[in-house]
């Protein structure tokens, strides 16, 4: 296989006949395995297609390195608004961007994921209470979210790298 085949495809949407992820879904930054052959591909529109991304006070620096364009925030020092897994909740100094993604992977239960961290409960405007899904290895994210009180976790397909399961060496 070529290096690109083994590395997978950013935003890959390969599914089996039942519409289930046919490979490994990995972190786009550190390549950590997030989901293994689970998750159903769903096309979404309108408000359901939005991923709410916290915007820190240094959003211009993030935009310069491409983070804002990709719909993800970069890691930051613990306790800052750009780090949704930090111990302190975003306050009035943090804004939100609603980034649309047409294709989503939905996992029916958080226990079916391999390596995903969920933030504390946050409440973006017009979105209700959610937990942001991040890579637990490098804190890349948000890559998706979980609504308060629901078992399902939603992952924006364009933000994840899909690798053919036959190339995975950590399964």
XYZ file of C-alpha atoms in Angstrom:
171
model
C 0.000 0.000 0.000
C 1.048 3.584 -0.532
C 1.654 5.813 2.458
C -1.528 7.788 1.751
C -3.657 4.619 1.603
C -2.293 3.420 4.931
C -2.753 6.871 6.526
C -6.398 7.066 5.521
C -8.509 9.920 4.209
C -9.475 13.098 6.029
C -13.266 13.280 5.891
C -13.609 9.690 4.630
C -17.164 8.322 4.448
C -16.732 4.648 3.524
C -19.521 2.509 4.945
C -20.633 -1.106 4.803
C -24.001 -2.157 3.349
C -25.727 -1.162 6.597
C -24.342 2.384 6.531
C -21.858 1.662 9.352
C -18.274 2.976 9.346
C -16.168 0.439 7.442
C -12.832 1.434 8.945
C -11.053 3.183 11.790
C -11.804 6.821 12.515
C -8.712 8.614 13.764
C -7.659 11.955 15.167
C -6.538 14.269 12.357
C -3.622 15.530 14.452
C -2.076 12.589 16.322
C -3.680 9.680 14.404
C -5.016 8.120 17.634
C -7.851 5.634 17.069
C -11.190 7.231 18.070
C -13.735 4.754 16.645
C -13.346 1.205 15.352
C -15.849 0.046 12.746
C -18.793 1.612 14.527
C -20.790 4.736 13.909
C -23.524 5.263 11.359
C -23.079 7.898 8.642
C -25.848 10.525 8.650
C -26.452 13.496 6.378
C -27.662 16.529 8.336
C -28.905 19.996 7.427
C -29.878 23.242 9.142
C -29.213 23.629 12.865
C -28.581 19.874 13.182
C -25.525 20.227 10.915
C -23.774 22.752 13.168
C -20.763 22.036 15.341
C -20.392 24.728 17.998
C -16.739 25.630 18.404
C -15.507 27.819 21.269
C -13.667 30.904 20.125
C -10.962 32.139 22.461
C -9.823 35.693 22.929
C -6.851 34.849 20.683
C -9.061 33.674 17.801
C -7.051 35.728 15.311
C -3.925 33.689 16.111
C -5.892 30.459 15.640
C -7.283 31.698 12.325
C -3.761 32.424 11.164
C -2.717 28.802 11.643
C -5.846 27.468 9.922
C -7.655 26.170 13.005
C -10.733 28.313 12.501
C -11.034 27.248 8.854
C -11.027 23.547 9.743
C -13.726 23.873 12.396
C -11.449 22.756 15.194
C -9.642 24.630 17.909
C -6.031 24.038 18.687
C -4.848 22.893 22.064
C -4.061 25.595 24.568
C -2.884 25.883 28.130
C -5.314 24.384 30.633
C -7.932 26.806 31.829
C -8.212 28.876 28.649
C -11.358 29.221 26.591
C -9.757 27.340 23.668
C -9.374 24.253 25.859
C -12.892 22.849 26.444
C -11.465 19.967 28.484
C -9.922 22.333 31.013
C -11.167 22.608 34.570
C -12.749 26.020 34.133
C -15.828 26.648 32.024
C -15.815 29.206 29.214
C -17.118 32.508 30.545
C -18.407 35.653 28.873
C -14.973 36.209 27.325
C -15.441 33.141 25.138
C -17.566 33.317 22.034
C -18.859 30.545 19.824
C -18.693 29.813 16.119
C -21.298 27.550 14.514
C -19.484 25.522 11.836
C -21.707 23.552 9.425
C -20.819 19.975 8.455
C -23.103 18.015 6.120
C -21.901 14.507 7.048
C -21.772 13.128 10.606
C -20.891 9.852 12.290
C -23.333 9.015 15.089
C -22.365 6.493 17.767
C -25.324 5.217 19.763
C -23.495 5.005 23.097
C -20.433 6.781 24.472
C -19.151 3.379 25.653
C -18.681 2.363 21.990
C -15.911 4.902 21.362
C -12.244 3.972 21.728
C -10.329 7.094 22.655
C -12.543 10.163 23.035
C -12.698 12.664 25.867
C -15.838 14.645 26.624
C -15.634 18.154 28.047
C -17.585 19.464 31.001
C -21.108 20.637 30.148
C -21.117 23.825 28.046
C -24.030 25.809 26.610
C -23.402 27.508 23.263
C -26.093 29.977 22.170
C -29.140 28.261 20.642
C -27.602 24.783 20.995
C -28.629 23.602 24.458
C -26.254 21.946 26.902
C -23.597 19.754 25.263
C -20.279 18.085 25.974
C -17.625 18.609 23.315
C -15.843 15.515 21.961
C -12.040 15.719 21.820
C -9.163 13.382 21.117
C -8.114 12.143 24.539
C -4.467 11.819 23.443
C -3.751 15.309 22.081
C -6.946 17.250 22.951
C -7.615 18.100 19.314
C -11.154 19.280 18.902
C -13.917 19.736 19.154
C -14.494 16.864 16.764
C -18.127 16.424 17.760
C -20.482 16.604 20.714
C -22.887 14.780 23.014
C -26.177 16.409 24.067
C -26.862 16.515 27.786
C -28.919 13.498 28.843
C -28.334 11.540 25.610
C -26.123 8.490 25.095
C -25.413 9.296 21.404
C -22.192 11.022 20.392
C -22.032 12.933 17.093
C -18.733 13.357 15.178
C -18.302 15.700 12.209
C -17.083 13.402 9.419
C -14.907 16.032 7.650
C -12.818 16.471 10.810
C -11.827 12.801 11.223
C -9.356 10.675 9.292
C -10.853 7.367 8.098
C -8.391 4.509 7.693
C -9.125 1.150 6.079
C -9.231 -1.398 8.922
C -6.792 -3.700 7.097
C -4.038 -1.069 7.558
C -4.655 -0.566 11.274
C -1.855 -1.914 13.422
C -3.400 -0.974 16.756
C -6.750 -2.779 16.489
